Amino acid sequence: MTERNEIITNLKVYDLFESFVASGYAMISDYDSEGIKKEIADLEYDSHDARERVMFYNDHTKRAFKLIKNPLNSGHCSFAKGIVVNMDITFTNKAWIEFQRYHFADIITGMSTMHRISKFDLSNAFNEFTDPQIISRLRELQQEYNANRTQENYLKLLYSTPSGLKMTGRVTTNYLQLMNIWSQRHNHRLPEWRQFCKELQDKLPFFEGFLKANGRIDE
């Protein structure tokens, strides 16, 4: 099988350690903003050389891993909603349709067939499972539209585009939603979903550890 390019790129994670510390707010009596800032700074310092190791000796990470053992819909895991993830995702049209079912994964912006289908380089635009004959026919429709830009020719081109077209969009979401997505999609029939879930494990700090603590992956 053809090796695939990365699905997740341009990845940013925000408020990881802030959310670890905030997971204990229910048990505090007085809020000390300067003390909270120091605890967050200590976590960030510890994580530079041993990102995964801090979970074993820091009270905040211990608490977070204890909370994440609960069912994802229990409310005990809600701190994970505060760990915000922004990333570019390159999916086929088929996978994007399925991705859009998730409420807490917002598509910020993305490539558009409506605006650019007549300009795409169709030789590199599809995954390896798209029939070459279909791509060839789409190229003919693209040429017909560019030669005679009527509404009818445009709609023929647009509606004939197969679901194997690869499109990149930027998404904002959070760890709790991504754990739900992983749970539902890591054994999905579409290879790109399985690759996406594996990249989440490999690229997001503490994410695989959360999955293990939650019982989604064996230790």
Short mmCIF file of C-alpha atoms in Angstrom, two decimals:
data_model
loop_
_atom_site.label_atom_id
_atom_site.label_comp_id
_atom_site.label_asym_id
_atom_site.label_seq_id
_atom_site.Cartn_x
_atom_site.Cartn_y
_atom_site.Cartn_z
CA MET A 1 0.00 0.00 0.00
CA THR A 2 1.22 3.48 -0.84
CA GLU A 3 2.77 5.37 2.08
CA ARG A 4 0.61 8.30 3.07
CA ASN A 5 1.68 11.80 3.93
CA GLU A 6 1.00 13.22 7.37
CA ILE A 7 -2.65 13.98 8.10
CA ILE A 8 -1.99 16.28 11.07
CA THR A 9 0.34 19.25 10.50
CA ASN A 10 0.89 22.76 11.92
CA LEU A 11 -0.14 21.50 15.36
CA LYS A 12 -0.48 23.72 18.43
CA VAL A 13 -1.58 22.70 21.96
CA TYR A 14 -2.75 25.35 24.42
CA ASP A 15 -3.45 25.38 28.18
CA LEU A 16 -2.19 21.86 28.82
CA PHE A 17 -0.70 22.56 32.24
CA GLU A 18 -3.23 25.27 33.05
CA SER A 19 -5.92 22.60 32.69
CA PHE A 20 -3.95 20.15 34.85
CA VAL A 21 -3.85 22.72 37.64
CA ALA A 22 -7.49 23.76 37.12
CA SER A 23 -8.61 20.15 37.52
CA GLY A 24 -8.21 20.70 41.26
CA TYR A 25 -10.25 23.90 41.56
CA ALA A 26 -13.25 22.06 42.99
CA MET A 27 -11.26 21.29 46.13
CA ILE A 28 -9.75 24.72 46.88
CA SER A 29 -11.18 27.24 49.35
CA ASP A 30 -9.18 30.30 48.32
CA TYR A 31 -7.90 31.22 44.88
CA ASP A 32 -4.31 32.46 44.80
CA SER A 33 -3.59 33.70 41.27
CA GLU A 34 0.16 34.12 41.86
CA GLY A 35 0.39 30.67 43.42
CA ILE A 36 -1.46 29.17 40.45
CA LYS A 37 0.93 30.87 38.03
CA LYS A 38 3.90 29.40 39.90
CA GLU A 39 2.44 25.90 39.88
CA ILE A 40 1.84 26.14 36.13
CA ALA A 41 5.37 27.44 35.61
CA ASP A 42 6.78 24.55 37.67
CA LEU A 43 4.90 22.06 35.51
CA GLU A 44 6.19 23.68 32.34
CA TYR A 45 9.75 23.63 33.68
CA ASP A 46 9.55 19.98 34.69
CA SER A 47 8.15 19.02 31.31
CA HIS A 48 11.10 20.28 29.27
CA ASP A 49 13.25 17.22 29.89
CA ALA A 50 10.69 14.64 31.01
CA ARG A 51 7.27 15.45 29.63
CA GLU A 52 5.66 12.12 30.42
CA ARG A 53 7.60 11.53 33.66
CA VAL A 54 6.03 14.43 35.57
CA MET A 55 2.78 12.47 35.88
CA PHE A 56 4.43 10.18 38.41
CA TYR A 57 5.39 12.76 41.01
CA ASN A 58 3.40 15.95 40.51
CA ASP A 59 0.08 16.29 42.35
CA HIS A 60 -1.62 18.03 39.44
CA THR A 61 -0.71 15.43 36.84
CA LYS A 62 -1.54 12.61 39.27
CA ARG A 63 -4.99 14.16 39.77
CA ALA A 64 -5.54 14.60 36.04
CA PHE A 65 -4.66 10.97 35.34
CA LYS A 66 -6.92 9.85 38.17
CA LEU A 67 -9.84 11.90 36.82
CA ILE A 68 -9.34 10.68 33.25
CA LYS A 69 -9.92 7.10 34.42
CA ASN A 70 -13.65 7.92 34.61
CA PRO A 71 -16.07 7.57 31.67
CA LEU A 72 -15.53 10.40 29.22
CA ASN A 73 -19.14 11.58 29.60
CA SER A 74 -19.11 11.49 33.40
CA GLY A 75 -18.09 15.11 33.98
CA HIS A 76 -14.95 14.08 35.87
CA CYS A 77 -12.92 14.38 32.67
CA SER A 78 -14.13 17.88 31.89
CA PHE A 79 -10.70 19.44 32.56
CA ALA A 80 -9.61 17.85 29.26
CA LYS A 81 -11.94 20.24 27.43
CA GLY A 82 -9.59 23.03 28.46
CA ILE A 83 -6.64 21.51 26.60
CA VAL A 84 -7.18 23.21 23.27
CA VAL A 85 -5.76 21.82 20.04
CA ASN A 86 -5.41 23.72 16.78
CA MET A 87 -4.17 21.80 13.75
CA ASP A 88 -4.30 21.46 10.00
CA ILE A 89 -5.93 18.23 8.85
CA THR A 90 -5.69 16.78 5.35
CA PHE A 91 -8.61 14.43 4.76
CA THR A 92 -10.57 13.24 1.78
CA ASN A 93 -14.05 14.62 1.20
CA LYS A 94 -15.41 11.33 2.57
CA ALA A 95 -13.61 11.70 5.90
CA TRP A 96 -14.46 15.41 6.18
CA ILE A 97 -18.17 14.61 5.95
CA GLU A 98 -17.79 12.22 8.88
CA PHE A 99 -15.64 14.66 10.85
CA GLN A 100 -18.36 17.29 10.72
CA ARG A 101 -20.62 15.26 13.01
CA TYR A 102 -18.51 16.30 16.02
CA HIS A 103 -19.86 19.38 17.82
CA PHE A 104 -16.70 20.38 19.65
CA ALA A 105 -14.36 20.23 16.70
CA ASP A 106 -14.82 23.44 14.77
CA ILE A 107 -13.49 23.84 11.24
CA ILE A 108 -11.91 27.28 11.21
CA THR A 109 -11.37 27.41 7.46
CA GLY A 110 -10.30 25.13 4.67
CA MET A 111 -9.79 24.48 0.99
CA SER A 112 -12.90 24.88 -1.13
CA THR A 113 -14.15 22.93 -4.14
CA MET A 114 -16.69 25.70 -4.70
CA HIS A 115 -13.92 28.23 -5.28
CA ARG A 116 -11.04 26.18 -6.66
CA ILE A 117 -12.28 22.99 -8.35
CA SER A 118 -11.51 24.49 -11.76
CA LYS A 119 -7.92 25.27 -10.66
CA PHE A 120 -6.90 22.12 -8.78
CA ASP A 121 -4.01 20.05 -10.15
CA LEU A 122 -6.06 16.87 -10.42
CA SER A 123 -2.99 14.69 -10.93
CA ASN A 124 -2.05 15.17 -7.24
CA ALA A 125 -5.42 15.91 -5.68
CA PHE A 126 -6.75 12.43 -4.86
CA ASN A 127 -5.89 9.53 -2.61
CA GLU A 128 -4.58 6.25 -4.00
CA PHE A 129 -7.99 4.58 -4.00
CA THR A 130 -9.58 6.96 -6.51
CA ASP A 131 -10.09 5.30 -9.90
CA PRO A 132 -7.75 6.87 -12.52
CA GLN A 133 -10.52 6.72 -15.11
CA ILE A 134 -12.73 8.87 -12.88
CA ILE A 135 -9.90 11.37 -12.43
CA SER A 136 -9.39 11.42 -16.21
CA ARG A 137 -13.07 12.15 -16.78
CA LEU A 138 -12.99 14.92 -14.16
CA ARG A 139 -10.00 16.45 -15.91
CA GLU A 140 -12.05 16.53 -19.12
CA LEU A 141 -14.90 18.27 -17.29
CA GLN A 142 -12.43 20.74 -15.81
CA GLN A 143 -11.10 21.54 -19.27
CA GLU A 144 -14.61 21.91 -20.65
CA TYR A 145 -15.55 24.38 -17.93
CA ASN A 146 -12.35 26.41 -18.29
CA ALA A 147 -12.99 26.63 -22.03
CA ASN A 148 -16.68 27.51 -21.62
CA ARG A 149 -17.45 28.83 -18.12
CA THR A 150 -21.19 28.24 -18.04
CA GLN A 151 -23.17 27.42 -14.91
CA GLU A 152 -24.07 24.03 -16.33
CA ASN A 153 -20.44 23.11 -17.00
CA TYR A 154 -19.47 24.31 -13.53
CA LEU A 155 -22.10 22.18 -11.82
CA LYS A 156 -21.13 19.13 -13.86
CA LEU A 157 -17.54 19.59 -12.72
CA LEU A 158 -18.45 20.24 -9.10
CA TYR A 159 -20.92 17.39 -8.66
CA SER A 160 -18.73 14.89 -10.48
CA THR A 161 -15.83 15.33 -8.05
CA PRO A 162 -15.19 11.97 -6.30
CA SER A 163 -14.95 11.60 -2.55
CA GLY A 164 -11.26 10.72 -2.76
CA LEU A 165 -10.35 14.40 -3.23
CA LYS A 166 -7.89 15.48 -0.50
CA MET A 167 -8.63 18.79 1.20
CA THR A 168 -6.81 20.59 4.02
CA GLY A 169 -8.62 22.54 6.72
CA ARG A 170 -7.68 24.08 10.06
CA VAL A 171 -9.55 22.82 13.08
CA THR A 172 -9.84 23.86 16.71
CA THR A 173 -10.89 21.25 19.24
CA ASN A 174 -9.86 19.82 22.61
CA TYR A 175 -8.51 16.68 24.25
CA LEU A 176 -11.86 15.42 25.50
CA GLN A 177 -13.39 15.57 22.03
CA LEU A 178 -10.31 14.00 20.48
CA MET A 179 -10.49 11.13 22.96
CA ASN A 180 -14.08 10.57 21.88
CA ILE A 181 -13.06 10.69 18.22
CA TRP A 182 -10.20 8.28 18.87
CA SER A 183 -12.54 5.86 20.67
CA GLN A 184 -14.94 5.81 17.73
CA ARG A 185 -12.48 5.92 14.84
CA HIS A 186 -9.20 4.17 15.69
CA ASN A 187 -10.43 0.92 14.11
CA HIS A 188 -12.44 2.61 11.37
CA ARG A 189 -12.77 1.11 7.92
CA LEU A 190 -11.17 4.17 6.31
CA PRO A 191 -7.35 3.97 6.57
CA GLU A 192 -7.08 7.74 6.96
CA TRP A 193 -9.11 7.65 10.17
CA ARG A 194 -6.81 4.98 11.59
CA GLN A 195 -3.77 7.05 10.61
CA PHE A 196 -5.31 10.18 12.12
CA CYS A 197 -5.86 8.41 15.45
CA LYS A 198 -2.30 7.06 15.46
CA GLU A 199 -0.96 10.56 14.79
CA LEU A 200 -2.96 11.87 17.75
CA GLN A 201 -1.20 9.33 19.96
CA ASP A 202 2.21 10.19 18.56
CA LYS A 203 1.95 13.98 18.39
CA LEU A 204 -0.16 15.16 21.33
CA PRO A 205 1.59 15.32 24.75
CA PHE A 206 0.05 13.00 27.35
CA PHE A 207 -2.69 11.92 24.92
CA GLU A 208 -1.66 8.28 24.70
CA GLY A 209 -1.22 8.21 28.47
CA PHE A 210 -4.77 9.51 28.89
CA LEU A 211 -6.06 6.76 26.58
CA LYS A 212 -4.24 4.15 28.64
CA ALA A 213 -5.54 5.57 31.93
CA ASN A 214 -9.08 5.60 30.51
CA GLY A 215 -8.77 1.94 29.50
CA ARG A 216 -8.88 2.64 25.76
CA ILE A 217 -5.37 1.22 25.25
CA ASP A 218 -3.76 -1.58 27.23
CA GLU A 219 -0.85 -0.57 29.42
#
